[in-house]
Amino acid sequence: MHLVVCLKQILDPELPPGEFRVDAQKKEAVRGSASLVISVFDENALETALQLRDAAGQGKITALCVGPESAVDALRRALSLRVDEAIRIREEEFPALDGFGTARLLAAAVRKLEPADLVFCGREAGDWHGAMVGGLLAGELQRPFVSLVAGAQRAGEKYALRRQTDEGWETVECAAPAVVSVTNDDANQPRIPKVKDNMMAFRRQIPAWGAAELGVAAASLAGPNAALEFASLYVPKSERQCQVLGGENAEEKAAQMAKKLAEIQVL
Amino acid sequence: MKNVVALLIAAPGSLRRTEAEVLSAARRLADGLGGRVTAVILGAADESWTADAAAYGAERVARVEHAALGSYQAELAVEAARQACLALQAEVCFVPSSTYGLELAPVLAQKLGAAVVADVTAAAGDAATGAVKITKPVYGGKANSELIARQAPLVLAMRSRAVAPVEKKAGAAAEVMKLDVQLDAALAKSTIVERKTEAAGGARLEDARIIVSGGRGLGGREGFALLEELAGLLGGSVGASRAACDQGWVPASWQIGQTGKKVAPELYLAVGISGASQHLVGIGGAKHIVAVNKDEKAPIFQAAEAGVVEDFKTFIPALIQAVKKHKAAEGK
Amino acid sequence: MTPTREVYFNITHVWVMYAILAAALAIFAQGWYGLWRRWRMGQPAARTEPVRARLLRALRQVFSQQTLLKRYRAMGIFHALFFWGFGVLFLATTVVFIHEDLKIPIMRGWFYLIFQSLIVDLFGAFAILGILMAFAHRYVYRAKRLKPDTRDDALMLFVILVILTTGYVIEGLRIELTHDPWTAWSPVGRAAGALLAGALSTEAMRGLHRATWWFHAAVVFGFIAWIPYSKLRHLFTSPANIYFQNLEPKGVLQPLDMEKAERLGVSRLEQFTWKDLFDLDSCTECGRCEVNCPAFLTTKPLSPKALILDLRKYMHSMGAGGAAEPAASVQGEEASPLVGPVIREDTLWSCTTCRACMEQCPVMIEQVPKIVDMRRHLVMERAEFPDDLQAMVRSLEARAHPYPGAQASRTDWMQGLKLTDLAEQPGAEFEVLFWVGCAGALNKRNQEVTRALAQVLTRAGVKFAVLGREERCTGDPARRIGYEFLFQQLAQQNIATLDRFKVKTVVAACPHCFHTLKNEYPQLGGNYTVLHHSEFLEKLVAEGRLKPAASESGAVTYHDPCYLGRYNGVYDAPRELLAAGGGAGCAEPEWNRGNALCCGGGGGFSFMEEKSGTRMNQNRAKQLLATGAETVGVACPFCMIMLEDGVKSVAGEKNVQVLDIAEVLERRTRS
Ligand SMILES: Cc1cc2nc3c(=O)[nH]c(=O)nc-3n(C[C@H](O)[C@H](O)[C@H](O)COP(=O)(O)OP(=O)(O)OC[C@H]3O[C@@H](n4cnc5c(N)ncnc54)[C@H](O)[C@@H]3O)c2cc1C
Ligand code: SF4
Ligand code: SF4
């Protein structure tokens, strides 16, 4: 059993609103002194894969990350959680990547790593919330795609994937190879590495694959989204002013509140 | 771009808010573009969906009914959607942000060679240029991004509860058609072997769209009975502060905060909760926070966008009445 | 005639006594040898030098019985009576030995009369009094901390009583039979003799004297042989343990060498140091540690006494060589026969590291380092911790603060204040660095304290700076939960920052930061003059740079934070601040200073739900409210959070506010 987990390193999503700034020119968030972390759902994806391997008692896990030099930290974290291999894809060689391009790069890497039974992605990245890479990757690889999975188990030759739906839960059975996107759940909260593994991970070399290794030319990565114009990025004005709903008595205040609830479309 | 499709995935019962939102988004965009909306209903949905789709502004309703589309299956749904989009020459295709919608959208886009954007909160059309301006919050809602699409095709997944449905015009007429698709059951690579609906009594707090939450100020179980009534009316769930759980008024699994659940509802209504930072930590993701507290200096008011200074014992029953009145007026 | 007495009056076949004595001593030695071999299993620890300093300190502490008299005075007095009684009797026996066996005639003259007769006679009586008090305490008042009673406890007290009373019987009979002319010097013995003489014939007295003498001797020797096998061993181990005490600043945890350490923490008994193992045999089972333990008091699965006794029982079950161990019940690569099977995980996770147990323990047993050592194993080797702590650790790793989901930034509290923020103005001049701490920066309530403190410092004209975004968690929460690796990472980063800004003096607003910066950073090469804000503010008041007005509000009580009081001995500065300028002053809660009860916020508990038992903060709040005070003064952000919640829960209708001493001072220095 070979599992591949795709990780993205992002700007700390818990950065308090007061410290968050965007660069309107570059159209990206200003990093400042904020940390870089593994995108939360990718951590759930990694945990889901680790649990699947734990339960099976065997199997290999490879972590993939399309990212700049700093992304080795994310991969190192994955190594400290005992994935077997960690590979960085050199984002610097592929400027202006979008979801399609990322999916194509990942697909090229997965092909190089074949056989790969299940490929795990987070349901969406915690910065741009694209939510498309998993599905696009499945399409590239021509494999079935299962979304919002929170737990995976072997079921004979197949895999039983427990996933969230709008109404509750369902179990999807699917044969390998397949691609799944993972959502968060009590059951797949990321674990913390043992210190020994942490220190071992520091000594590991992390290979970086670029255009040459993957046999992919940067120019071939543009997908349909390249036609979209990224017009602007801005911080919406927040009116964290508490509006006191007044009134002579409880009834009047209640009427005000009902109006407010209708305004914010929950009523 | 003029040809807008609202893709609806059949579900038991009548048309729900999720579908209404997809139809509304399509309608608004088509209005901007001077185009028209075709509702595509994938699978065997209730007959009433046709009329409802028309009522939400679809000029054309295409029903895709095939033996293989009995209940949702990913590969078959994608293939059916692909053929429908091609047949209808769809330029913009809206899908819901449900589990199935998010599963289908990227694969469909890829097959159609379409640009795709998910978690969209607004899509506005410009009739002159035919361009579509897409608004999508990023960085956990701390920023908004705007994208402009000038080329078809385009697949858009709307964020749920982001737009209000358009006004429903009962009895509106639409062209109704049956759309034939060629499906090979062998395409299906996965099977749904078990479906479970989460126990009644409100959604899981983490998923709840509306949460009415109570604290020490409620003074006992009776207070929570009032909140449950209110939550029932609003279609929400009930949560609590630690103080209330500690008192044993409600189960510990209702606790929200640093050491409890973290929630991200549309509405968080905090009643008799002071707003200790440990509690606020759990509701950072809430879109709208509204508070009821008898102490005007309670820190919860600094986190809330609206608030009422009043004793909950008189206020909540009054609010329940007001909500009932509002609903009655709307139902008319 | 020179005053003295015949040692073996009325006794023949004295050699029999020597034979029994030899046997008793052999058993005694055998027992100690077994114990010694167990202690030797432990790891090295530098606890024997410097000899002179240790000896002097230990002698002073042992002979003054100081810890015992601190709390439970009655019991302390009993122990002192007992201790001195036994001590004197032991000396007397030595005198007999020198006089009779070494043939150096010292047992005569005034020495005989005053020491060997009068003092011995009186101290023996003191010892009996002590024993009777002990009996009463244990069986009449049924002191909880002495539970569970064992048969051994009863037998021990009884045997001692028998030894002491038979001693007087022998003494009395000898006085009567020899018509001792110096009976005035042995009042108790004489009384005993007079009592018996009234009832018995001379012959009967002779017989009884001989029988009692042999009986007494047999019991005494049996008692000696029994010492290493029962808690009586503490007669020897306790003073020795006090000699081996930790001479470093209180509460400092030993660093691990992350690169070289083969194991992280303790998962097997023999991984403790020999001193840790010696601790186990020094415990007197007095239960003083337990009575002050906030976890035990709220029925959590932890008692510092039970912890020590469980470890001891386990050690004794191991066989003298320590080789044979009971089969491990935890499987896998990090199997531990100790953590889990002997000491449960939830026991380890119940400790707030408040040090109350160590402060109370009369024989200086060190519970906290043992708990942390076992936590280190759990956290670093097994990566197992309670869920709440996982969230905290992940936040520390990613954001260098322990508040997952914090909406505030480290600089939010500064809004509207003119401050020197080194992160923004790296070259700015300053004299002292104000270390804000994560709670002070990120917790809403404590932000107010931080602002108040900054305002007071400004008023006093102090040239201070803050680190702003450059400040990281000191690593205290990581270290206390056993995550030494993370602690060292954070500490090293902070030390680099502090050194980069050439910081010399630090004023910390959090006792946890204060303790860590002051006493633990030197381990990693960070040396600064570190003051808690209470010390610094008190200095400013003393120098007249701050002139607080008299208090206008009602009575104030003060809660001693563990890491300020017990850890660092800062008790007076905050009290003086509360009293400065006159006014109501400080109403002491019943448990105060070294005896103060922990609020329940240390050792990671500020980030953890109390999973079982009642709430620690409410317990303490009750004690504070019992003073009738309207204001509870605190000096620690964790105490603030804990006690504000606790006071609200138990105050009922009463309006009691919790204020940091910095806030109190800020209010009193507004012009
Ligand atoms: C380590 C730790 C972890 C914690 N984790 C959490 C957590 O996960 N979740 C959590 O919630 N708390 C948590 N807390 C507790 C937190 O600090 C607060 O104590 C708690 O949230 C207070 O709950 P409350 O607001 O219900 O009660 P209070 O603070 O007592 O507030 C009650 C409020 O009710 C109002 N009120 C009273 N009567 C009425 C009335 N008749 N009508 C209207 N309003 C009224 C009062 O004005 C007051 O504002 C934690 C604390 C610690 C120390
Ligand atoms: S440090 Fe405090 S909580 Fe821990 S065992 Fe000792 S007294 Fe109990
Ligand atoms: S550890 Fe110390 S305080 Fe506790 S029972 Fe033993 S001797 Fe007494």
Short mmCIF file of C-alpha atoms in Angstrom, two decimals, chain A:
data_model
loop_
_atom_site.label_atom_id
_atom_site.label_comp_id
_atom_site.label_asym_id
_atom_site.label_seq_id
_atom_site.Cartn_x
_atom_site.Cartn_y
_atom_site.Cartn_z
CA MET A 1 0.00 0.00 0.00
CA HIS A 2 1.47 3.31 -1.05
CA LEU A 3 -0.24 6.50 0.10
CA VAL A 4 0.66 9.94 -1.17
CA VAL A 5 -0.25 13.03 0.84
CA CYS A 6 -0.18 16.49 -0.75
CA LEU A 7 0.65 19.30 1.66
CA LYS A 8 0.62 23.03 1.22
CA GLN A 9 2.50 25.46 3.37
CA ILE A 10 0.49 28.59 4.08
CA LEU A 11 0.55 31.78 6.07
CA ASP A 12 -0.69 31.12 9.59
CA PRO A 13 -4.48 31.24 9.29
CA GLU A 14 -4.75 32.08 12.98
CA LEU A 15 -2.97 35.35 12.42
CA PRO A 16 -5.17 37.81 14.32
CA PRO A 17 -7.21 40.14 12.09
CA GLY A 18 -5.39 43.11 13.61
CA GLU A 19 -2.09 41.91 12.20
CA PHE A 20 -3.34 40.83 8.81
CA ARG A 21 -2.35 43.03 5.85
CA VAL A 22 -2.45 42.58 2.10
CA ASP A 23 -0.16 43.90 -0.57
CA ALA A 24 -2.67 45.21 -3.09
CA GLN A 25 0.00 45.44 -5.79
CA LYS A 26 1.35 41.93 -5.48
CA LYS A 27 -2.10 40.71 -4.58
CA GLU A 28 -1.03 38.59 -1.68
CA ALA A 29 -0.95 38.76 2.08
CA VAL A 30 2.03 40.39 3.75
CA ARG A 31 3.85 37.80 5.74
CA GLY A 32 5.36 40.11 8.37
CA SER A 33 6.42 38.17 11.41
CA ALA A 34 3.69 35.57 11.00
CA SER A 35 4.60 31.92 10.85
CA LEU A 36 4.15 29.50 8.00
CA VAL A 37 2.24 26.34 8.79
CA ILE A 38 0.86 23.29 7.05
CA SER A 39 -2.62 24.07 5.82
CA VAL A 40 -5.04 22.68 8.38
CA PHE A 41 -6.99 20.27 6.20
CA ASP A 42 -3.73 18.93 4.80
CA GLU A 43 -2.79 18.05 8.35
CA ASN A 44 -6.08 16.18 8.66
CA ALA A 45 -5.27 14.46 5.37
CA LEU A 46 -1.87 13.42 6.67
CA GLU A 47 -3.40 12.13 9.87
CA THR A 48 -6.01 10.15 7.94
CA ALA A 49 -3.25 8.52 5.91
CA LEU A 50 -1.19 7.77 9.03
CA GLN A 51 -4.19 6.14 10.66
CA LEU A 52 -4.84 4.04 7.59
CA ARG A 53 -1.25 2.84 7.63
CA ASP A 54 -1.34 2.22 11.40
CA ALA A 55 -4.46 0.10 11.02
CA ALA A 56 -3.06 -1.84 8.08
CA GLY A 57 0.19 -2.43 9.94
CA GLN A 58 2.16 -1.79 6.77
CA GLY A 59 2.45 0.56 3.88
CA LYS A 60 4.46 3.50 2.71
CA ILE A 61 3.56 7.18 2.84
CA THR A 62 5.08 9.87 0.64
CA ALA A 63 4.50 13.55 1.31
CA LEU A 64 4.53 15.97 -1.59
CA CYS A 65 4.65 19.72 -1.40
CA VAL A 66 4.66 22.25 -4.19
CA GLY A 67 6.39 25.14 -2.55
CA PRO A 68 9.39 27.42 -2.16
CA GLU A 69 12.51 26.61 -0.19
CA SER A 70 10.71 27.36 3.10
CA ALA A 71 8.34 24.46 2.41
CA VAL A 72 10.95 21.99 3.62
CA ASP A 73 9.72 22.86 7.12
CA ALA A 74 6.29 21.50 6.26
CA LEU A 75 7.84 18.36 4.81
CA ARG A 76 10.09 17.99 7.80
CA ARG A 77 7.05 18.06 10.01
CA ALA A 78 5.58 15.27 7.91
CA LEU A 79 8.80 13.28 8.26
CA SER A 80 8.71 13.75 12.01
CA LEU A 81 5.25 12.19 11.94
CA ARG A 82 6.87 9.24 10.21
CA VAL A 83 6.02 9.50 6.58
CA ASP A 84 8.60 7.51 4.68
CA GLU A 85 9.53 10.00 1.99
CA ALA A 86 9.09 13.71 1.56
CA ILE A 87 9.60 15.49 -1.73
CA ARG A 88 9.45 19.17 -2.52
CA ILE A 89 8.40 20.34 -5.94
CA ARG A 90 10.30 23.48 -6.77
CA GLU A 91 7.61 26.09 -7.06
CA GLU A 92 10.23 28.67 -8.00
CA GLU A 93 10.60 26.99 -11.39
CA PHE A 94 6.91 27.37 -12.15
CA PRO A 95 5.77 30.94 -11.74
CA ALA A 96 2.10 31.93 -11.44
CA LEU A 97 0.75 28.51 -10.58
CA ASP A 98 -2.99 28.10 -10.23
CA GLY A 99 -5.05 25.09 -9.24
CA PHE A 100 -4.74 23.48 -12.65
CA GLY A 101 -0.98 23.95 -12.76
CA THR A 102 -0.53 22.64 -9.24
CA ALA A 103 -2.64 19.61 -10.08
CA ARG A 104 -0.56 18.93 -13.17
CA LEU A 105 2.68 19.15 -11.23
CA LEU A 106 1.36 16.86 -8.54
CA ALA A 107 0.10 14.44 -11.17
CA ALA A 108 3.54 14.32 -12.77
CA ALA A 109 5.09 13.60 -9.38
CA VAL A 110 2.53 10.91 -8.55
CA ARG A 111 3.22 9.21 -11.86
CA LYS A 112 6.89 9.17 -10.97
CA LEU A 113 6.00 7.61 -7.64
CA GLU A 114 3.68 4.92 -9.00
CA PRO A 115 2.18 2.71 -7.90
CA ALA A 116 0.24 5.04 -5.61
CA ASP A 117 -2.96 3.60 -4.19
CA LEU A 118 -4.57 6.61 -2.57
CA VAL A 119 -3.63 10.24 -2.98
CA PHE A 120 -4.79 12.50 -0.13
CA CYS A 121 -5.38 16.25 -0.34
CA GLY A 122 -6.96 18.67 2.10
CA ARG A 123 -10.46 19.79 1.12
CA GLU A 124 -9.13 23.31 0.53
CA ALA A 125 -6.05 25.34 1.30
CA GLY A 126 -6.32 27.58 4.33
CA ASP A 127 -5.14 30.66 2.43
CA TRP A 128 -6.90 30.80 -0.94
CA HIS A 129 -9.62 28.24 -0.23
CA GLY A 130 -9.45 27.03 -3.83
CA ALA A 131 -10.92 23.61 -3.01
CA MET A 132 -10.19 22.35 -6.51
CA VAL A 133 -6.72 20.78 -6.57
CA GLY A 134 -7.86 17.36 -5.35
CA GLY A 135 -10.53 17.01 -8.02
CA LEU A 136 -8.31 18.42 -10.77
CA LEU A 137 -5.54 16.04 -9.77
CA ALA A 138 -7.97 13.13 -9.96
CA GLY A 139 -8.98 14.32 -13.40
CA GLU A 140 -5.35 14.59 -14.52
CA LEU A 141 -4.65 11.09 -13.30
CA GLN A 142 -8.01 9.82 -14.54
CA ARG A 143 -8.85 8.38 -11.19
CA PRO A 144 -12.04 8.54 -9.16
CA PHE A 145 -12.30 11.42 -6.72
CA VAL A 146 -14.04 11.31 -3.34
CA SER A 147 -14.56 14.55 -1.45
CA LEU A 148 -14.75 15.48 2.27
CA VAL A 149 -13.41 12.23 3.63
CA ALA A 150 -12.76 12.01 7.37
CA GLY A 151 -11.60 8.44 7.71
CA ALA A 152 -10.28 5.65 5.49
CA GLN A 153 -10.16 1.91 6.04
CA ARG A 154 -9.30 -1.13 4.02
CA ALA A 155 -12.34 -3.11 2.95
CA GLY A 156 -10.99 -6.20 1.30
CA GLU A 157 -9.48 -5.14 -2.00
CA LYS A 158 -11.16 -1.76 -1.76
CA TYR A 159 -11.15 1.17 0.59
CA ALA A 160 -14.07 2.28 2.71
CA LEU A 161 -14.09 6.06 2.90
CA ARG A 162 -16.24 7.73 5.51
CA ARG A 163 -17.22 11.17 4.42
CA GLN A 164 -19.24 14.14 5.57
CA THR A 165 -22.38 15.06 3.68
CA ASP A 166 -24.84 17.88 4.16
CA GLU A 167 -27.20 15.56 5.99
CA GLY A 168 -24.75 13.48 7.97
CA TRP A 169 -22.36 10.78 6.91
CA GLU A 170 -21.91 8.24 4.20
CA THR A 171 -19.47 5.50 3.40
CA VAL A 172 -18.08 5.32 -0.09
CA GLU A 173 -16.37 2.16 -1.29
CA CYS A 174 -13.77 2.64 -3.91
CA ALA A 175 -10.97 0.59 -5.42
CA ALA A 176 -7.45 1.96 -5.65
CA PRO A 177 -6.09 3.98 -7.28
CA ALA A 178 -8.12 7.00 -6.24
CA VAL A 179 -7.81 10.59 -5.02
CA VAL A 180 -9.59 11.84 -1.91
CA SER A 181 -9.98 15.24 -0.29
CA VAL A 182 -10.08 15.31 3.49
CA THR A 183 -12.08 17.39 5.92
CA ASN A 184 -11.63 17.78 9.66
CA ASP A 185 -13.27 15.59 12.24
CA ASP A 186 -12.72 14.50 15.86
CA ALA A 187 -11.15 11.39 14.44
CA ASN A 188 -8.43 12.95 12.31
CA GLN A 189 -7.02 15.64 14.54
CA PRO A 190 -3.31 15.81 13.78
CA ARG A 191 -0.99 14.07 16.19
CA ILE A 192 2.18 15.53 17.64
CA PRO A 193 5.50 13.93 16.78
CA LYS A 194 7.72 12.12 19.21
CA VAL A 195 10.82 14.13 19.96
CA LYS A 196 13.06 11.35 18.72
CA ASP A 197 11.29 11.36 15.36
CA ASN A 198 11.45 15.12 15.33
CA MET A 199 15.21 15.06 15.71
CA MET A 200 15.60 12.33 13.11
CA ALA A 201 13.56 14.38 10.67
CA PHE A 202 16.05 17.20 11.07
CA ARG A 203 18.80 15.01 9.75
CA ARG A 204 16.90 13.92 6.63
CA GLN A 205 17.66 15.23 3.17
CA ILE A 206 14.59 16.40 1.33
CA PRO A 207 14.84 15.97 -2.43
CA ALA A 208 13.47 18.74 -4.63
CA TRP A 209 12.05 17.95 -8.03
CA GLY A 210 11.88 20.55 -10.76
CA ALA A 211 10.99 20.70 -14.44
CA ALA A 212 13.83 18.37 -15.35
CA GLU A 213 12.99 15.65 -12.83
CA LEU A 214 9.28 15.81 -13.56
CA GLY A 215 9.59 16.17 -17.29
CA VAL A 216 7.12 19.05 -17.25
CA ALA A 217 7.68 22.41 -18.93
CA ALA A 218 6.45 25.48 -17.07
CA ALA A 219 4.67 26.67 -20.18
CA SER A 220 2.54 23.53 -20.32
CA LEU A 221 0.96 24.22 -16.97
CA ALA A 222 -1.45 26.97 -17.88
CA GLY A 223 -5.02 25.73 -17.57
CA PRO A 224 -8.36 27.37 -18.17
CA ASN A 225 -8.06 29.46 -15.00
CA ALA A 226 -5.12 31.30 -16.58
CA ALA A 227 -7.76 33.22 -18.51
CA LEU A 228 -9.16 34.71 -15.29
CA GLU A 229 -7.94 38.18 -14.46
CA PHE A 230 -7.00 38.60 -10.81
CA ALA A 231 -8.42 42.08 -10.44
CA SER A 232 -7.97 42.90 -6.79
CA LEU A 233 -7.31 41.74 -3.26
CA TYR A 234 -8.45 43.86 -0.34
CA VAL A 235 -9.35 43.70 3.31
CA PRO A 236 -13.06 44.36 3.69
CA LYS A 237 -13.89 47.09 6.16
CA SER A 238 -15.14 45.48 9.29
CA GLU A 239 -17.62 47.33 11.41
CA ARG A 240 -17.03 45.64 14.70
CA GLN A 241 -19.18 48.31 16.25
CA CYS A 242 -21.80 46.76 18.38
CA GLN A 243 -25.13 48.09 17.37
CA VAL A 244 -27.27 48.34 20.48
CA LEU A 245 -30.80 47.36 19.65
CA GLY A 246 -32.84 49.70 21.78
CA GLY A 247 -36.48 49.94 22.66
CA GLU A 248 -38.83 50.85 25.46
CA ASN A 249 -39.43 47.29 26.52
CA ALA A 250 -38.54 43.72 25.77
CA GLU A 251 -41.12 43.49 22.99
CA GLU A 252 -39.72 46.44 21.10
CA LYS A 253 -36.20 45.16 21.45
CA ALA A 254 -37.33 41.73 20.30
CA ALA A 255 -38.88 43.24 17.19
CA GLN A 256 -35.59 45.03 16.47
CA MET A 257 -33.70 41.79 16.92
CA ALA A 258 -36.05 39.91 14.57
CA LYS A 259 -35.43 42.61 11.98
CA LYS A 260 -31.69 42.27 12.46
CA LEU A 261 -31.88 38.50 12.05
CA ALA A 262 -33.77 38.92 8.83
CA GLU A 263 -31.17 41.45 7.65
CA ILE A 264 -28.37 38.99 8.12
CA GLN A 265 -30.45 36.38 6.39
CA VAL A 266 -30.80 33.83 9.09
CA LEU A 267 -34.50 34.36 9.36
#
